CSV table of C-alpha atoms and ligand atoms in Angstrom, one decimal:
chain,number,residue,atom,x,y,z
Q,24,MET,CA,-1.2,5.3,32.0
Q,25,PRO,CA,-4.9,5.8,33.0
Q,26,GLY,CA,-7.2,8.0,31.0
Q,27,ARG,CA,-9.0,7.5,27.8
Q,28,HIS,CA,-7.6,5.4,25.0
Q,29,PHE,CA,-7.0,7.4,21.8
Q,30,LEU,CA,-8.5,5.3,19.0
Q,31,HIS,CA,-7.2,6.8,15.8
Q,32,ILE,CA,-7.2,3.9,13.4
Q,33,PRO,CA,-9.4,4.3,10.3
Q,34,GLY,CA,-12.1,2.0,11.8
Q,35,PRO,CA,-13.3,0.8,14.1
Q,36,THR,CA,-13.9,4.3,15.3
Q,37,ASN,CA,-15.0,5.7,18.7
Q,38,ILE,CA,-18.6,4.8,19.6
Q,39,PRO,CA,-20.5,7.7,21.2
Q,40,ASP,CA,-21.9,6.8,24.6
Q,41,ARG,CA,-25.3,7.5,23.2
Q,42,ILE,CA,-24.9,4.7,20.7
Q,43,LEU,CA,-23.4,2.3,23.3
Q,44,ASN,CA,-26.3,2.9,25.6
Q,45,ALA,CA,-28.8,2.3,22.8
Q,46,MET,CA,-27.1,-1.1,22.2
Q,47,ARG,CA,-27.6,-2.2,25.8
Q,48,VAL,CA,-30.9,-4.0,25.3
Q,49,ALA,CA,-32.6,-7.1,26.5
Q,50,MET,CA,-33.2,-9.8,23.8
Q,51,GLU,CA,-36.6,-9.9,22.3
Q,52,ASP,CA,-38.5,-11.9,19.8
Q,53,HIS,CA,-37.3,-11.0,16.3
Q,54,ARG,CA,-40.6,-12.4,14.9
Q,55,SER,CA,-42.9,-10.5,17.1
Q,56,ALA,CA,-45.5,-8.1,15.9
Q,57,ALA,CA,-43.5,-5.2,17.3
Q,58,PHE,CA,-40.3,-6.0,15.5
Q,59,PRO,CA,-41.1,-4.2,12.2
Q,60,ASP,CA,-41.3,-1.0,14.2
Q,61,LEU,CA,-37.5,-1.3,14.7
Q,62,ALA,CA,-36.6,-2.8,11.3
Q,63,LEU,CA,-38.6,-0.9,8.7
Q,64,PRO,CA,-37.4,2.6,9.6
Q,65,LEU,CA,-33.8,1.3,9.4
Q,66,PHE,CA,-34.2,0.7,5.6
Q,67,ASP,CA,-35.6,4.2,5.2
Q,68,GLY,CA,-32.7,5.6,7.2
Q,69,LEU,CA,-30.1,3.7,5.1
Q,70,LYS,CA,-31.7,5.1,1.9
Q,71,LYS,CA,-31.1,8.6,3.3
Q,72,LEU,CA,-27.6,7.7,4.2
Q,73,PHE,CA,-26.9,6.3,0.7
Q,74,LYS,CA,-28.8,9.2,-0.8
Q,75,THR,CA,-31.2,7.2,-2.8
Q,76,SER,CA,-34.9,7.1,-3.3
Q,77,SER,CA,-35.1,4.1,-5.7
Q,78,GLY,CA,-32.3,1.9,-4.3
Q,79,THR,CA,-32.9,-1.2,-2.1
Q,80,PRO,CA,-30.8,-1.4,1.1
Q,81,PHE,CA,-29.7,-4.7,2.7
Q,82,ILE,CA,-28.5,-5.3,6.3
Q,83,PHE,CA,-26.4,-8.4,6.7
Q,84,PRO,CA,-24.9,-9.6,10.0
Q,85,ALA,CA,-21.5,-9.4,8.4
Q,86,THR,CA,-18.8,-6.8,7.7
Q,87,GLY,CA,-17.8,-4.7,4.7
Q,88,THR,CA,-16.3,-7.8,3.2
Q,89,GLY,CA,-19.6,-9.6,3.4
Q,90,ALA,CA,-21.3,-6.6,1.7
Q,91,TRP,CA,-18.7,-6.7,-1.1
Q,92,GLU,CA,-19.6,-10.4,-1.6
Q,93,ALA,CA,-23.3,-9.8,-1.4
Q,94,VAL,CA,-23.4,-7.3,-4.2
Q,95,LEU,CA,-21.2,-9.4,-6.6
Q,96,VAL,CA,-22.8,-12.8,-6.0
Q,97,ASN,CA,-26.3,-11.5,-6.5
Q,98,THR,CA,-25.9,-9.4,-9.6
Q,99,LEU,CA,-23.4,-11.3,-11.7
Q,100,SER,CA,-23.2,-14.7,-13.4
Q,101,ALA,CA,-20.3,-17.1,-13.2
Q,102,GLY,CA,-17.5,-16.0,-15.5
Q,103,ASP,CA,-18.8,-12.5,-16.0
Q,104,ARG,CA,-16.2,-9.9,-16.7
Q,105,VAL,CA,-15.8,-6.9,-14.4
Q,106,LEU,CA,-13.4,-3.9,-14.5
Q,107,SER,CA,-11.6,-2.7,-11.5
Q,108,PRO,CA,-8.8,-0.1,-10.8
Q,109,ARG,CA,-6.4,-1.4,-8.2
Q,110,PHE,CA,-4.4,1.2,-6.1
Q,111,GLY,CA,-4.3,-0.1,-2.6
Q,112,GLN,CA,-4.9,-3.0,-0.2
Q,113,PHE,CA,-8.7,-2.8,-0.2
Q,114,SER,CA,-9.1,-2.5,-3.9
Q,115,HIS,CA,-6.8,-5.5,-4.1
Q,116,LEU,CA,-8.8,-7.5,-1.7
Q,117,TRP,CA,-12.1,-6.8,-3.4
Q,118,ILE,CA,-10.6,-7.9,-6.7
Q,119,ASP,CA,-9.3,-11.0,-5.0
Q,120,LEU,CA,-12.8,-11.8,-3.7
Q,121,ALA,CA,-14.3,-11.3,-7.1
Q,122,ARG,CA,-11.7,-13.7,-8.6
Q,123,ARG,CA,-12.3,-16.3,-6.0
Q,124,HIS,CA,-15.9,-16.3,-7.0
Q,125,GLY,CA,-14.9,-17.0,-10.6
Q,126,LEU,CA,-15.3,-13.6,-12.0
Q,127,ASP,CA,-13.0,-12.5,-14.8
Q,128,VAL,CA,-11.5,-9.3,-13.4
Q,129,VAL,CA,-9.8,-6.9,-15.8
Q,130,ILE,CA,-7.4,-5.0,-13.4
Q,131,GLN,CA,-6.4,-1.4,-14.1
Q,132,GLN,CA,-3.2,-1.0,-12.1
Q,133,GLU,CA,-2.8,2.6,-10.8
Q,134,ALA,CA,0.0,3.8,-8.5
Q,135,TRP,CA,-0.6,3.5,-4.8
Q,136,GLY,CA,-1.2,7.0,-3.6
Q,137,THR,CA,-3.4,7.7,-6.6
Q,138,GLY,CA,-6.9,6.5,-7.3
Q,139,ALA,CA,-9.4,5.5,-10.0
Q,140,ALA,CA,-8.5,7.2,-13.3
Q,141,PRO,CA,-11.8,8.0,-15.1
Q,142,GLU,CA,-10.0,8.3,-18.4
Q,143,HIS,CA,-8.6,4.8,-18.2
Q,144,ILE,CA,-12.0,3.4,-17.3
Q,145,HIS,CA,-13.5,5.3,-20.2
Q,146,ASP,CA,-11.0,3.9,-22.6
Q,147,ALA,CA,-11.4,0.3,-21.4
Q,148,LEU,CA,-15.2,0.6,-21.7
Q,149,LYS,CA,-15.0,2.3,-25.1
Q,150,ALA,CA,-12.8,-0.6,-26.4
Q,151,ASP,CA,-15.3,-3.1,-25.1
Q,152,THR,CA,-17.7,-2.9,-28.0
Q,153,ALA,CA,-19.2,-6.3,-27.2
Q,154,HIS,CA,-20.2,-5.1,-23.7
Q,155,ALA,CA,-18.6,-8.1,-22.1
Q,156,ILE,CA,-17.8,-5.9,-19.0
Q,157,LYS,CA,-20.8,-6.2,-16.7
Q,158,ALA,CA,-19.6,-4.0,-13.9
Q,159,VAL,CA,-17.0,-1.5,-12.8
Q,160,MET,CA,-15.9,-1.9,-9.2
Q,161,VAL,CA,-14.3,1.1,-7.5
Q,162,VAL,CA,-13.2,1.8,-3.9
Q,163,GLN,CA,-14.3,5.4,-3.2
Q,164,ASN,CA,-11.9,5.8,-0.2
Q,165,GLU,CA,-8.8,3.6,-0.3
Q,166,THR,CA,-8.2,3.3,3.5
Q,167,ALA,CA,-4.7,1.8,3.0
Q,168,THR,CA,-3.3,4.9,1.3
Q,169,GLY,CA,-5.7,7.7,2.3
Q,170,VAL,CA,-6.9,8.3,-1.2
Q,171,THR,CA,-10.4,9.3,-2.3
Q,172,SER,CA,-11.5,8.8,-5.9
Q,173,ASP,CA,-14.0,10.9,-7.8
Q,174,ILE,CA,-17.0,8.7,-8.2
Q,175,ALA,CA,-19.0,11.3,-10.2
Q,176,ALA,CA,-16.2,11.4,-12.7
Q,177,VAL,CA,-16.2,7.6,-12.9
Q,178,ARG,CA,-19.9,7.8,-13.7
Q,179,ARG,CA,-19.3,10.3,-16.4
Q,180,ALA,CA,-16.6,8.1,-17.9
Q,181,ILE,CA,-19.0,5.2,-18.1
Q,182,ASP,CA,-21.7,7.4,-19.6
Q,183,THR,CA,-19.4,9.0,-22.2
Q,184,ALA,CA,-18.3,5.6,-23.3
Q,185,SER,CA,-22.0,4.8,-23.7
Q,186,HIS,CA,-21.4,1.5,-21.9
Q,187,PRO,CA,-24.1,-0.3,-19.9
Q,188,ALA,CA,-21.8,-1.7,-17.2
Q,189,MET,CA,-23.1,-1.4,-13.6
Q,190,LEU,CA,-21.1,0.7,-11.2
Q,191,PHE,CA,-20.3,-0.8,-7.8
Q,192,VAL,CA,-18.7,1.4,-5.2
Q,193,ASP,CA,-17.0,0.4,-1.9
Q,194,GLY,CA,-17.8,3.2,0.5
Q,195,VAL,CA,-16.7,1.3,3.6
Q,196,SER,CA,-14.5,4.2,4.8
Q,197,SER,CA,-16.4,7.0,3.2
Q,198,ILE,CA,-20.2,6.6,3.5
Q,199,GLY,CA,-21.4,8.6,6.5
Q,200,SER,CA,-18.1,10.7,6.5
Q,201,ILE,CA,-17.4,11.8,2.9
Q,202,ASP,CA,-20.1,12.8,0.4
Q,203,PHE,CA,-21.7,9.8,-1.4
Q,204,ARG,CA,-24.7,10.2,-3.8
Q,205,MET,CA,-26.0,6.9,-4.9
Q,206,ASP,CA,-28.8,8.1,-7.2
Q,207,GLU,CA,-27.0,11.2,-8.5
Q,208,TRP,CA,-23.9,9.3,-9.4
Q,209,GLY,CA,-25.8,6.3,-10.8
Q,210,VAL,CA,-24.3,3.8,-8.4
Q,211,ASP,CA,-25.8,0.4,-8.8
Q,212,GLY,CA,-24.2,-1.2,-5.8
Q,213,ALA,CA,-23.1,0.7,-2.8
Q,214,ILE,CA,-21.2,-1.0,0.0
Q,215,THR,CA,-20.3,-0.1,3.6
Q,216,GLY,CA,-19.7,-1.5,7.1
Q,217,SER,CA,-20.8,-0.5,10.5
Q,218,GLN,CA,-17.5,0.3,12.2
Q,219,LYS,CA,-16.4,3.5,10.5
Q,220,GLY,CA,-18.6,6.5,9.7
Q,221,LEU,CA,-21.5,4.8,11.4
Q,222,MET,CA,-19.6,4.7,14.7
Q,223,LEU,CA,-20.8,1.2,15.6
Q,224,PRO,CA,-18.8,-2.0,16.3
Q,225,ALA,CA,-18.0,-4.1,13.3
Q,226,GLY,CA,-20.8,-6.6,12.6
Q,227,LEU,CA,-23.0,-5.2,9.9
Q,228,GLY,CA,-22.4,-5.5,6.2
Q,229,LEU,CA,-24.6,-2.9,4.5
Q,230,CYS,CA,-25.3,-2.5,0.9
Q,231,CYS,CA,-27.8,-0.8,-1.4
Q,232,VAL,CA,-28.6,-1.7,-5.0
Q,233,SER,CA,-30.3,0.1,-7.8
Q,234,VAL,CA,-33.3,-1.0,-9.8
Q,235,LYS,CA,-30.9,-1.9,-12.6
Q,236,ALA,CA,-28.9,-4.1,-10.2
Q,237,LEU,CA,-32.0,-5.9,-9.0
Q,238,GLU,CA,-32.9,-6.6,-12.6
Q,239,ALA,CA,-29.4,-7.9,-13.2
Q,240,GLN,CA,-30.0,-10.1,-10.1
Q,241,LYS,CA,-33.0,-11.7,-11.8
Q,242,ASN,CA,-31.1,-12.3,-15.0
Q,243,ALA,CA,-28.1,-13.7,-13.1
Q,244,ARG,CA,-30.4,-16.1,-11.3
Q,245,ALA,CA,-31.8,-17.4,-14.6
Q,246,ASN,CA,-28.4,-17.6,-16.2
Q,247,ASN,CA,-25.6,-19.6,-14.5
Q,248,PRO,CA,-25.8,-17.7,-11.2
Q,249,LEU,CA,-22.9,-17.4,-8.8
Q,250,ARG,CA,-23.4,-19.5,-5.7
Q,251,ARG,CA,-25.0,-17.8,-2.8
Q,252,CYS,CA,-27.1,-18.8,0.2
Q,253,PHE,CA,-26.5,-16.6,3.2
Q,254,PHE,CA,-26.2,-13.5,1.1
Q,255,ASP,CA,-29.1,-14.2,-1.2
Q,256,PHE,CA,-31.0,-11.0,-1.9
Q,257,ASP,CA,-34.2,-12.8,-2.6
Q,258,ASP,CA,-34.4,-14.4,0.8
Q,259,MET,CA,-33.9,-10.9,2.3
Q,260,LEU,CA,-36.4,-9.3,0.0
Q,261,LYS,CA,-39.1,-11.8,0.9
Q,262,THR,CA,-38.9,-11.0,4.6
Q,263,ASN,CA,-37.5,-7.4,4.7
Q,264,LYS,CA,-40.6,-6.0,3.1
Q,265,ASP,CA,-42.6,-6.8,6.2
Q,266,GLY,CA,-39.8,-5.8,8.6
Q,267,TYR,CA,-38.2,-9.2,9.3
Q,268,PHE,CA,-35.0,-11.0,8.4
Q,269,PRO,CA,-34.6,-14.5,7.1
Q,270,TYR,CA,-32.4,-15.5,10.0
Q,271,THR,CA,-31.8,-14.2,13.6
Q,272,PRO,CA,-30.7,-10.6,13.4
Q,273,SER,CA,-28.2,-9.1,15.9
Q,274,LEU,CA,-30.6,-7.0,18.0
Q,275,PRO,CA,-27.9,-4.8,19.7
Q,276,MET,CA,-26.5,-3.9,16.3
Q,277,LEU,CA,-29.9,-3.0,14.9
Q,278,TYR,CA,-30.7,-0.8,17.9
Q,279,GLY,CA,-27.2,0.7,17.5
Q,280,LEU,CA,-27.8,1.3,13.8
Q,281,ARG,CA,-31.0,3.1,14.6
Q,282,GLU,CA,-29.2,5.4,17.1
Q,283,ALA,CA,-26.2,5.9,14.8
Q,284,LEU,CA,-28.5,7.0,11.9
Q,285,ALA,CA,-30.2,9.4,14.3
Q,286,VAL,CA,-26.9,10.8,15.5
Q,287,LEU,CA,-25.8,11.4,11.9
Q,288,PHE,CA,-29.1,12.9,10.8
Q,289,GLU,CA,-29.3,15.2,13.8
Q,290,GLU,CA,-25.9,16.7,12.9
Q,291,GLY,CA,-27.0,16.6,9.3
Q,292,LEU,CA,-25.0,14.7,6.6
Q,293,GLU,CA,-23.7,17.8,4.9
Q,294,ARG,CA,-22.4,19.1,8.3
Q,295,VAL,CA,-20.9,15.7,9.0
Q,296,PHE,CA,-19.0,15.9,5.7
Q,297,ALA,CA,-17.9,19.5,6.4
Q,298,ARG,CA,-16.6,18.4,9.9
Q,299,HIS,CA,-14.6,15.6,8.4
Q,300,HIS,CA,-13.1,17.9,5.8
Q,301,PHE,CA,-12.2,20.4,8.5
Q,302,LEU,CA,-10.7,17.9,10.9
Q,303,ALA,CA,-8.7,16.3,8.0
Q,304,GLY,CA,-7.4,19.7,7.0
Q,305,GLY,CA,-5.7,20.1,10.5
Q,306,VAL,CA,-4.1,16.6,10.3
Q,307,ARG,CA,-2.8,17.4,6.8
Q,308,ALA,CA,-1.4,20.7,8.0
Q,309,ALA,CA,0.4,18.9,10.8
Q,310,VAL,CA,1.9,16.4,8.4
Q,311,LEU,CA,2.8,18.7,5.6
Q,312,ASP,CA,3.5,22.1,7.1
Q,313,GLY,CA,4.4,21.1,10.7
Q,314,TRP,CA,6.5,18.0,10.4
Q,315,GLY,CA,7.5,18.5,6.7
Q,316,LEU,CA,6.6,14.9,5.9
Q,317,GLN,CA,4.8,13.5,2.9
Q,318,LEU,CA,1.4,11.9,2.6
Q,319,CYS,CA,1.0,8.7,0.6
Q,320,ALA,CA,-1.7,10.5,-1.4
Q,321,GLN,CA,0.3,12.0,-4.2
Q,322,ALA,CA,-1.7,15.1,-4.9
Q,323,PRO,CA,-4.4,17.2,-3.1
Q,324,LYS,CA,-7.1,15.8,-5.4
Q,325,TRP,CA,-6.6,12.4,-3.8
Q,326,TYR,CA,-6.6,13.6,-0.2
Q,327,SER,CA,-8.9,11.6,2.0
Q,328,ASP,CA,-11.0,13.3,4.7
Q,329,THR,CA,-11.2,10.2,6.8
Q,330,VAL,CA,-7.6,8.9,6.9
Q,331,SER,CA,-4.2,10.3,6.4
Q,332,ALA,CA,-1.3,7.9,5.5
Q,333,VAL,CA,1.9,9.6,6.7
Q,334,MET,CA,5.2,8.5,5.0
Q,335,VAL,CA,8.0,8.0,7.5
Q,336,PRO,CA,11.5,9.2,6.3
Q,337,ASP,CA,13.8,6.6,4.8
Q,338,GLY,CA,15.6,4.5,7.4
Q,339,PHE,CA,12.6,4.4,9.7
Q,340,ASN,CA,9.8,1.9,10.1
Q,341,GLY,CA,6.2,3.2,10.5
Q,342,GLY,CA,5.6,0.1,12.6
Q,343,ASP,CA,7.9,1.4,15.2
Q,344,VAL,CA,6.0,4.7,15.5
Q,345,ILE,CA,2.7,2.7,15.9
Q,346,LYS,CA,4.2,0.4,18.5
Q,347,ARG,CA,5.7,3.3,20.5
Q,348,ALA,CA,2.4,5.3,20.3
Q,349,PHE,CA,0.4,2.4,21.5
Q,350,THR,CA,2.6,1.1,24.3
Q,351,ARG,CA,3.7,4.5,25.7
Q,352,TYR,CA,0.9,6.9,24.8
Q,353,ASN,CA,-2.2,4.8,24.7
Q,354,LEU,CA,-2.7,5.9,21.1
Q,355,ALA,CA,-3.8,3.5,18.3
Q,356,LEU,CA,-2.6,4.4,14.8
Q,357,GLY,CA,-3.1,2.4,11.6
Q,358,ALA,CA,-0.4,0.3,10.1
Q,359,GLY,CA,1.0,0.3,6.6
Q,360,LEU,CA,-0.5,-2.6,4.7
Q,361,SER,CA,1.1,-4.8,2.1
Q,362,GLU,CA,3.1,-2.7,-0.4
Q,363,VAL,CA,3.4,0.1,2.0
Q,364,ALA,CA,4.0,-2.0,5.1
Q,365,GLY,CA,6.6,-0.2,7.3
Q,366,LYS,CA,6.7,2.9,5.0
Q,367,LEU,CA,3.9,4.8,6.7
Q,368,PHE,CA,1.5,5.0,9.6
Q,369,ARG,CA,-2.1,6.1,9.3
Q,370,ILE,CA,-4.1,8.6,11.4
Q,371,GLY,CA,-7.8,7.8,11.2
Q,372,HIS,CA,-9.9,10.9,11.5
Q,373,LEU,CA,-13.4,9.7,11.1
Q,374,GLY,CA,-16.5,9.2,13.2
Q,375,ASP,CA,-17.2,10.8,16.5
Q,376,LEU,CA,-14.3,13.3,16.6
Q,377,ASN,CA,-13.4,17.0,17.2
Q,378,GLU,CA,-10.4,19.2,16.8
Q,379,LEU,CA,-8.9,18.5,20.3
Q,380,MET,CA,-9.2,14.8,19.8
Q,381,CYS,CA,-7.3,15.1,16.5
Q,382,LEU,CA,-4.7,17.3,18.2
Q,383,GLY,CA,-4.2,14.5,20.7
Q,384,ALA,CA,-3.5,12.1,17.9
Q,385,ILE,CA,-1.1,14.6,16.3
Q,386,THR,CA,0.8,15.2,19.5
Q,387,GLY,CA,1.0,11.5,20.3
Q,388,SER,CA,2.2,10.7,16.8
Q,389,GLU,CA,4.8,13.5,17.1
Q,390,MET,CA,6.1,12.2,20.5
Q,391,ALA,CA,6.2,8.7,19.2
Q,392,MET,CA,8.1,9.8,16.1
Q,393,ARG,CA,10.6,11.7,18.1
Q,394,ASP,CA,11.0,8.8,20.6
Q,395,ILE,CA,12.2,6.6,17.7
Q,396,GLY,CA,14.5,9.2,16.4
Q,397,ILE,CA,12.5,10.9,13.6
Q,398,ASP,CA,13.6,14.5,13.5
Q,399,VAL,CA,10.4,16.4,13.6
Q,400,GLU,CA,10.4,19.7,15.5
Q,401,PRO,CA,8.7,19.4,18.9
Q,402,GLY,CA,5.2,20.9,18.8
Q,403,SER,CA,5.4,21.6,15.0
Q,404,GLY,CA,2.5,19.3,14.0
Q,405,ALA,CA,0.2,20.5,16.8
Q,406,ALA,CA,1.1,24.1,16.1
Q,407,ALA,CA,0.3,23.8,12.4
Q,408,ALA,CA,-3.0,22.0,13.1
Q,409,GLU,CA,-4.0,24.5,15.8
Q,410,GLU,CA,-3.4,27.4,13.4
Q,411,PHE,CA,-5.4,25.5,10.7
Q,412,TYR,CA,-8.3,24.9,13.0
Q,413,ARG,CA,-8.3,28.5,14.2
Q,414,LYS,CA,-8.1,30.0,10.8
Q,415,ALA,CA,-10.5,27.6,9.0
Q,416,ASP,CA,-12.9,27.8,11.8
Q,417,ALA,CA,-15.1,30.6,10.4
Q,418,GLN,CA,-15.3,28.8,7.1
Q,419,TYR,CA,-16.3,25.5,8.8
Q,420,MET,CA,-18.8,27.2,11.1
Q,421,ALA,CA,-20.4,28.9,8.1
Q,422,LYS,CA,-20.7,25.5,6.3
Q,423,ALA,CA,-22.1,23.9,9.5
Q,424,ALA,CA,-24.7,26.6,9.8
Q,425,ALA,CA,-25.8,26.5,6.2
B,27,PLP,C1,-12.2,0.5,1.9
B,27,PLP,C2,-12.5,-0.7,2.7
B,27,PLP,N1,-13.1,-1.7,2.0
B,27,PLP,C3,-13.4,-2.9,2.6
B,27,PLP,C4,-13.0,-3.1,3.9
B,27,PLP,C5,-13.3,-4.4,4.6
B,27,PLP,O1,-14.3,-4.2,5.5
B,27,PLP,P1,-14.4,-5.2,6.8
B,27,PLP,O2,-13.1,-5.2,7.5
B,27,PLP,O3,-15.5,-4.6,7.5
B,27,PLP,O4,-14.8,-6.5,6.2
B,27,PLP,C6,-12.3,-2.1,4.6
B,27,PLP,C7,-11.8,-2.4,6.0
B,27,PLP,O5,-11.1,-1.6,6.6
B,27,PLP,C8,-12.0,-0.9,4.0
B,27,PLP,O6,-11.4,0.1,4.6
């Protein structure tokens, strides 16, 4: 049916027309005297996004996976030990990447639907008296299950164990949508991609590293370094300082990034976070109060403000809901991945969104569920979300005005 496509997967997200227009540029000389006027402010903008004054951001023509790799291969030596909780597909994939680079990953298995357990991280670090663990890798927002972990608490766990490990955080589906504080939380390597909170196409792997991580980079280089070429921070540092890149950058993506940062800063990061929390509240009301279904996230402390993973009742397949929503209602929902394949569908609620767009996704999900025989009350999800949005409105507006 004609009309707008409803894109409600947890990335890529809707691209505001303003950003699309900004990306429609003629090609230009990326080594010209004018180019630094575009490039240099991007680094300042990213520092603001990551909330750091001392960190060093990097912009790779890659994706979040590339940024995962860049942080690891630059700061660690072959065979180094790292600690990582695993509680979903993305924490699993990052661990897999680390292992394929020859890192010795100590995995802390947590239940899917929960997140990083600071007490487990504390205990593992406390027991590591030889300080063999060089870094802790945590996914802030596990997109596969709709779970957000408390990074400030992870930092405290590292500090109370008096352990010098670096803290690397995957913020691919949180940075720019959920609060992230690189300096305050002592994050040594922050990672994101362009296609989620930044409302751009996929195509940039963005990361930011602390002074400590840059020091580690020098040591790793001197001491059995992991192999790297394309992702070498040193090549970037040599050229970035003057506003250039060691290879041909993607101009539309850089212009798009400039506009995306402007869009986020004009709304204000705190307001962006408040809006995501508000919109997520309506989706959760639809799932829990309206439909009477469960979220994959096992308790409110894990609820993600960017994606809700909705468990389908026994005997049904989440894939069928997704297929019906897509083919009949022009609505894209996220699939269950790996261990939760078929058991859930995901509603992405991040990026350029408002209440009515979320209500569209809720109504479309509800219709698709009913079409395949799931017994949810017609209109129940939308009604619960509407009431949530109406009642929580004053609170949200007050936060937005603050
Ligand atoms: C939490 C998280 N980490 C990493 C990735 C991988 O990012 P990309 O697909 O941009 O390589 C994703 C992708 O969805 C993600 O959600």
